[in-house]
CSV table of C-alpha atoms and ligand atoms in Angstrom, one decimal:
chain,number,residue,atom,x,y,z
A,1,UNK,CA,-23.6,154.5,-23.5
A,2,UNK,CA,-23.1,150.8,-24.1
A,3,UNK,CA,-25.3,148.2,-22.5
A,4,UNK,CA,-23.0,146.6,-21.6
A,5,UNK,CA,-21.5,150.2,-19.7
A,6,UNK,CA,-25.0,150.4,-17.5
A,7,UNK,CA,-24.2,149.4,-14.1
A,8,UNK,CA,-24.3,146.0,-12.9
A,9,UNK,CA,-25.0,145.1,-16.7
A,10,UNK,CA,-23.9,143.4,-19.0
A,11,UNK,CA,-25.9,142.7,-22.5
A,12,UNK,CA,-27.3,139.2,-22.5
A,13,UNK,CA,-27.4,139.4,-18.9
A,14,UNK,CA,-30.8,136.9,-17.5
A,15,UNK,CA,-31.6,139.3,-14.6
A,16,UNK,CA,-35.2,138.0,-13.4
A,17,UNK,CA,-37.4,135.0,-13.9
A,18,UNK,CA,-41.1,136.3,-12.7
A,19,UNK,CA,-43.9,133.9,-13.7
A,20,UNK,CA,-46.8,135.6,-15.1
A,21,UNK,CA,-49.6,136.1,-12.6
A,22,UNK,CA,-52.7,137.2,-14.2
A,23,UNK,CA,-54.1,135.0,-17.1
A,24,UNK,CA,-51.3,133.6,-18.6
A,25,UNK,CA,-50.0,131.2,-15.8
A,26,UNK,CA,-47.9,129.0,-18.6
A,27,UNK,CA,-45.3,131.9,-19.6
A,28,UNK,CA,-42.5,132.7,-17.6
A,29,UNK,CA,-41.0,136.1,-18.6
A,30,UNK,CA,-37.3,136.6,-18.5
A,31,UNK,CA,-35.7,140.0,-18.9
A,32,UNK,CA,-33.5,140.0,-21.8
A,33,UNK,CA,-31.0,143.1,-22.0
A,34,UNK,CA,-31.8,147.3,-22.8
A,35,UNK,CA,-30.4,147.9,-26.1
A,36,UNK,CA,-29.8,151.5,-27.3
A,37,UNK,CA,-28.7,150.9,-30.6
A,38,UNK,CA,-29.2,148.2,-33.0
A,39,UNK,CA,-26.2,146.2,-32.6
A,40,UNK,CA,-27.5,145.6,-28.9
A,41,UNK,CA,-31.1,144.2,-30.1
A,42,UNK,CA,-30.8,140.7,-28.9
A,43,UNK,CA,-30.8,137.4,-31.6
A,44,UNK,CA,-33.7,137.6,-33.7
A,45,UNK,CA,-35.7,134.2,-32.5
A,46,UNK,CA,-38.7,133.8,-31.4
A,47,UNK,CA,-41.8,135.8,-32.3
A,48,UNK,CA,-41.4,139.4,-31.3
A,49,UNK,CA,-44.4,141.6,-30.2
A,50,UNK,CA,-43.3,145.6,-29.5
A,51,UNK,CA,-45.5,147.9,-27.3
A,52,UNK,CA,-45.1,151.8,-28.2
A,53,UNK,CA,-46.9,154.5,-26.8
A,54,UNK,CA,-47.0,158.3,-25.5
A,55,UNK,CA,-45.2,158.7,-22.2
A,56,UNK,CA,-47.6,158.3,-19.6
A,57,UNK,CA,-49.8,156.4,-21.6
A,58,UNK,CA,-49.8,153.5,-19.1
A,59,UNK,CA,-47.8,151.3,-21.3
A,60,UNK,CA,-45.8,149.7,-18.1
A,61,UNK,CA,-48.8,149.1,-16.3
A,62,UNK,CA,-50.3,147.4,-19.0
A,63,UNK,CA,-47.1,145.3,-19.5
A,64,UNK,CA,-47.4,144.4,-15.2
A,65,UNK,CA,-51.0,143.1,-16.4
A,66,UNK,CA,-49.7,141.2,-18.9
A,67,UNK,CA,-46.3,139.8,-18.4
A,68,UNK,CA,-46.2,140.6,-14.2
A,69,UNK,CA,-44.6,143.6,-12.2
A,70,UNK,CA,-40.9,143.3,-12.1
A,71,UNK,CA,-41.0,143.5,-16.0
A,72,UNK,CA,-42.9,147.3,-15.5
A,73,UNK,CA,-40.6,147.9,-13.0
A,74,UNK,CA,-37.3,147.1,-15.2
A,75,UNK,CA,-38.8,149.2,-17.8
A,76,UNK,CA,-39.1,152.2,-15.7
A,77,UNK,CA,-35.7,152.0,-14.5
A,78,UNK,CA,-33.5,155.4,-15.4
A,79,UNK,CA,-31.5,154.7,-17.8
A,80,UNK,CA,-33.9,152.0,-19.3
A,81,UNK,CA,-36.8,154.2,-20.4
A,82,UNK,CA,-34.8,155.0,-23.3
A,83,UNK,CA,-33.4,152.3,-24.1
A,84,UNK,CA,-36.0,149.0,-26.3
A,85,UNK,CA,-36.1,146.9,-23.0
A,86,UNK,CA,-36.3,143.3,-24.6
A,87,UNK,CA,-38.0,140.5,-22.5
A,88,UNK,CA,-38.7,136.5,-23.7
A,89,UNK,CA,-41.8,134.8,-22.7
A,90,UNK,CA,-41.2,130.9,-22.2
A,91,UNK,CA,-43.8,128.2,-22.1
A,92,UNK,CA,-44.1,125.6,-19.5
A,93,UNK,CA,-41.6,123.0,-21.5
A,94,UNK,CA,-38.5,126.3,-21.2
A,95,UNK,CA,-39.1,126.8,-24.5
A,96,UNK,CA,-39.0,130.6,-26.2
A,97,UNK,CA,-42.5,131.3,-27.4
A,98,UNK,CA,-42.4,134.8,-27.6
A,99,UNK,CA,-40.3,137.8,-27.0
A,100,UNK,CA,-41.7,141.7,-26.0
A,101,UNK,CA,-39.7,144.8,-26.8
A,102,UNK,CA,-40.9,147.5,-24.4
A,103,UNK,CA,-40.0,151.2,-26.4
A,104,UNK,CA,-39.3,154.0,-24.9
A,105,UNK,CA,-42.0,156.4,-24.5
A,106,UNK,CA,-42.4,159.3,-26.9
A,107,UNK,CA,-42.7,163.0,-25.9
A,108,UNK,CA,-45.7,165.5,-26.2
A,109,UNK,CA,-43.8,167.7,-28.8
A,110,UNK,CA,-45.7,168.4,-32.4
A,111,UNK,CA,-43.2,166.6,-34.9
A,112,UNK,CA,-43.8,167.1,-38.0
A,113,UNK,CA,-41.1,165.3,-40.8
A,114,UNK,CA,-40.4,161.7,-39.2
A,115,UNK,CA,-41.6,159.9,-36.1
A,116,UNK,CA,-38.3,159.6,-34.5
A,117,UNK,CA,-38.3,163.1,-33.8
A,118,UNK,CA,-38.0,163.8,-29.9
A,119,UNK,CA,-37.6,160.0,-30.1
A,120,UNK,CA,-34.5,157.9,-29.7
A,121,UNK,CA,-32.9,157.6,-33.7
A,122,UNK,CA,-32.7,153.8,-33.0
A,123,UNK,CA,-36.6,153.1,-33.3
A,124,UNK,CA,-37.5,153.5,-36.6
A,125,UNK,CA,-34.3,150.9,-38.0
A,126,UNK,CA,-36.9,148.9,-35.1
A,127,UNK,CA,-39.4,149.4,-36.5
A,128,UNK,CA,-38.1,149.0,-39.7
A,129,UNK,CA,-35.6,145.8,-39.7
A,130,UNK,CA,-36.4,143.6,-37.3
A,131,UNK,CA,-37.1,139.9,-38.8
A,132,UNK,CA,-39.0,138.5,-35.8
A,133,UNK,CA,-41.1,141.7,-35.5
A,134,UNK,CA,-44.7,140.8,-35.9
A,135,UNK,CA,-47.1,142.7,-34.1
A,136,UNK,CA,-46.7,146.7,-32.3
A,137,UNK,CA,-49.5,147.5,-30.1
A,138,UNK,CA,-49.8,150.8,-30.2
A,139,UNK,CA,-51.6,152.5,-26.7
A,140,UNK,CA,-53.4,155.7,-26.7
A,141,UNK,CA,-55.2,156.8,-23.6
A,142,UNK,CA,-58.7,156.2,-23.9
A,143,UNK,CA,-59.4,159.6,-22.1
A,144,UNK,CA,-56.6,161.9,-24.2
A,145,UNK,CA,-58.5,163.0,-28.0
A,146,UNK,CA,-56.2,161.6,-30.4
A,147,UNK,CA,-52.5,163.4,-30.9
A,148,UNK,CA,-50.8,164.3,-33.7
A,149,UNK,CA,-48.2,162.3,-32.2
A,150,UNK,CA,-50.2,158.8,-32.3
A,151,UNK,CA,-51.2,159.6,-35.9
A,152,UNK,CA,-47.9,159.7,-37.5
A,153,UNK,CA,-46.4,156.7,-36.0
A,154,UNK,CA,-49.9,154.2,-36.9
A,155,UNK,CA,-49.5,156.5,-40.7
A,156,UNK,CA,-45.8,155.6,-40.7
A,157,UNK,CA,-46.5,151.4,-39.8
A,158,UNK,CA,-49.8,151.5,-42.5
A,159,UNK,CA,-47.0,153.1,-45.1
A,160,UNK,CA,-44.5,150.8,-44.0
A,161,UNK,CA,-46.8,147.3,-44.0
A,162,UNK,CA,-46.1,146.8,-40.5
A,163,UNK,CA,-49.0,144.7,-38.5
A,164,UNK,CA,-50.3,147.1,-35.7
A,165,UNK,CA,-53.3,146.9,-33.2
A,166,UNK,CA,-54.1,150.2,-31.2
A,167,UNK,CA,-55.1,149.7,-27.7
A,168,UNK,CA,-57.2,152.1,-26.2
A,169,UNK,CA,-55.8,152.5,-22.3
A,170,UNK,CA,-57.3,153.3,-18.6
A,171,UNK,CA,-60.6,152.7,-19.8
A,172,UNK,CA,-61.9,152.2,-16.8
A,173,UNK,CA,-62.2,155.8,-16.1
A,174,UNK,CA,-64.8,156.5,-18.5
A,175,UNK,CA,-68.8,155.9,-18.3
A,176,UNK,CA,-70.7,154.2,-20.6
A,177,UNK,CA,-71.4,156.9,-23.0
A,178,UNK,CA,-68.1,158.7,-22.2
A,179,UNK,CA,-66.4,155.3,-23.8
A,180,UNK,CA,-68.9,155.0,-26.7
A,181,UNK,CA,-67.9,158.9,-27.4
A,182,UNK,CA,-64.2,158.8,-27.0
A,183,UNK,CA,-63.6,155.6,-28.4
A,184,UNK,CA,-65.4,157.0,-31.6
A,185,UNK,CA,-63.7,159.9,-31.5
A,186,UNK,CA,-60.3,157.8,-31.4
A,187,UNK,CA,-61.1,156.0,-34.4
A,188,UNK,CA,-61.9,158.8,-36.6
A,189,UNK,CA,-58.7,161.0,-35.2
A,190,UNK,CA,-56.4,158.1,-36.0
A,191,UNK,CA,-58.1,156.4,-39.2
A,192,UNK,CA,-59.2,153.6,-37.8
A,193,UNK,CA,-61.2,150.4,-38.5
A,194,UNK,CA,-60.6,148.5,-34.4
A,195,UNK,CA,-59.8,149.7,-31.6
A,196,UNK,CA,-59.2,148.1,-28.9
A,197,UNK,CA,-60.3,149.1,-25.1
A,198,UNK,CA,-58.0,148.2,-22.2
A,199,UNK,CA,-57.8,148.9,-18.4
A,200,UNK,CA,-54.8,147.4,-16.8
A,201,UNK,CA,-56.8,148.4,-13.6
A,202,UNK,CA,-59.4,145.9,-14.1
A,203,UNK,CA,-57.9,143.9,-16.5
A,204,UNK,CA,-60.9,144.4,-18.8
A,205,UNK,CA,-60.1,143.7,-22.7
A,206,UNK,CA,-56.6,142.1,-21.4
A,207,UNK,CA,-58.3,138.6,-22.2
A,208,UNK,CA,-58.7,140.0,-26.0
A,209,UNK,CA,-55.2,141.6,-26.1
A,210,UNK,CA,-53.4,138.2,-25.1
A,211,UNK,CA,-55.7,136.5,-27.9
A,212,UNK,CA,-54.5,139.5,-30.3
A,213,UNK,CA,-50.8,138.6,-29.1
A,214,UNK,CA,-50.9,135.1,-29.9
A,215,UNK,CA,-52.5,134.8,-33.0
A,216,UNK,CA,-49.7,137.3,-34.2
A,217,UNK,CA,-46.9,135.6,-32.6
A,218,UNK,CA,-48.1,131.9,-33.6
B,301,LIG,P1,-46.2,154.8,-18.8
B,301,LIG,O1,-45.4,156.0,-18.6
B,301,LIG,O2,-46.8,154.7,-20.2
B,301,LIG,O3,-45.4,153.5,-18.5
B,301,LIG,O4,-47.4,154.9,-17.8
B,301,LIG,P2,-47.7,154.2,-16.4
B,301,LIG,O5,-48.0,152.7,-16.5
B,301,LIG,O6,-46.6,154.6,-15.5
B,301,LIG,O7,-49.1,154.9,-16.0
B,301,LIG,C1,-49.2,156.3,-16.0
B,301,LIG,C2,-50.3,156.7,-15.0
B,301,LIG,O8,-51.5,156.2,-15.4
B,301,LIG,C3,-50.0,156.1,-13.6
B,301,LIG,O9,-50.5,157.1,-12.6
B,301,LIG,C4,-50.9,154.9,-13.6
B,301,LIG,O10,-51.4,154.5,-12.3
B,301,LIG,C5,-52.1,155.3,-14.4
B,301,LIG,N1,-52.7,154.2,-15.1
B,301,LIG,C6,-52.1,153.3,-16.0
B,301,LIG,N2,-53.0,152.4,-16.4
B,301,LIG,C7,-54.2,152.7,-15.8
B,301,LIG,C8,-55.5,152.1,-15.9
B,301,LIG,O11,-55.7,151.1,-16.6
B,301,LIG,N3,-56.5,152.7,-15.2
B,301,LIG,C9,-56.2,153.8,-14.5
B,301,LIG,N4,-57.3,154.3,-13.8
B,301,LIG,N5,-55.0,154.4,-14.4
B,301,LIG,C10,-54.0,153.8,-15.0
């Protein structure tokens, strides 16, 4: 189905304008179009930071911490949670300062020869081609042990040079040494050197993400 085909859209289409409410009062997100295929990604301008991650992972209410709730809730839309749901972050002078491509979710199956597997065949040429692209954050569920799932796509952005930060979500459900041990764990099950732990509960480590953002998209 074309974007263009979805109900009461049309590609291009500037649906909402929802300042953000949490820490970065100076953007102003602005939901771009749903693309599902890569002639529908939008103009390659500004910066572009994509957040991937497990269904259920908490990836939209991450994306409600960060850019505010209508974007979470355009993103959960049927017919949008497989689709790359493109939105552009503006600064207080209007102008384009960054752009976040929401993916879909991928599934709980074992996959075993590519990471588009039980994932839309659209993501890796993403992954893969996008100009602007500069940072995927990656979320894993701080209290899930690392998946097979998680481990091919951060193997497939290391082989493929691709800059990646791993946030570790809904961390605020763990105790002190609960975090310690499964944030460990996390690292060794995915091969990594930082980890990052979130909660879009509390907001805790949201102030680190946004630095993490904008030194990738500056
Ligand atoms: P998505 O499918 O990846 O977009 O995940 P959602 O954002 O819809 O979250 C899935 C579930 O996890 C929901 O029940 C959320 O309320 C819960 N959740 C998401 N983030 C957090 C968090 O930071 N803390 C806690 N305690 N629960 C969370």
């Amino acid at each position: 189905m074309s974007v263009a085909g979805m109900p009461g859209f049309a590609a291009g289409q500037h649906c909402m304008l929802k300042s953000v409410r949490f820490l970065h009062m100076r953007y102003t997100t602005q939901f771009l179009l749903s693309a599902m295929a890569p002639a529908q990604f939008p103009e390659p301008d500004a910066p572009e930071i994509a957040f991937l991650g497990r269904s259920n992972v908490g990836k939209s209410s991450l994306l409600n911490t960060l850019v505010g709730e209508k974007t979470a809730k355009v993103s959960h839309t049927p017919g949008r949670t497989r689709a790359i749901n493109f939105f552009a972050l503006y600064d207080s002078s209007r102008r384009r300062k960054l752009v976040f491509a929401d993916l879909p979710g991928y599934g709980y199956a074992k996959i075993s020869k590519s990471i588009s597997a039980g994932w839309p065949a659209f993501i890796e040429p993403y992954l893969a081609i996008r100009s602007t692209l500069k940072l995927c954050v990656c979320l894993v569920d701080s209290n899930v042990a690392a998946q097979e799932s998680d481990r091919q796509l951060i193997d497939w952005l290391r082989a493929a040079g691709s800059e990646f930060a791993v946030v570790a979500t809904k961390i605020d459900r763990l105790s002190g040494n609960e975090r310690t041990r499964n944030l460990l764990a996390l690292k060794q099950g995915l091969g990594l050197d930082e980890l990052l732990p979130v909660s879009a509960k509390t907001g805790y480590g949201v102030k680190e993400l946004w630095a993490r953002i904008e030194a990738a998209g500056g």
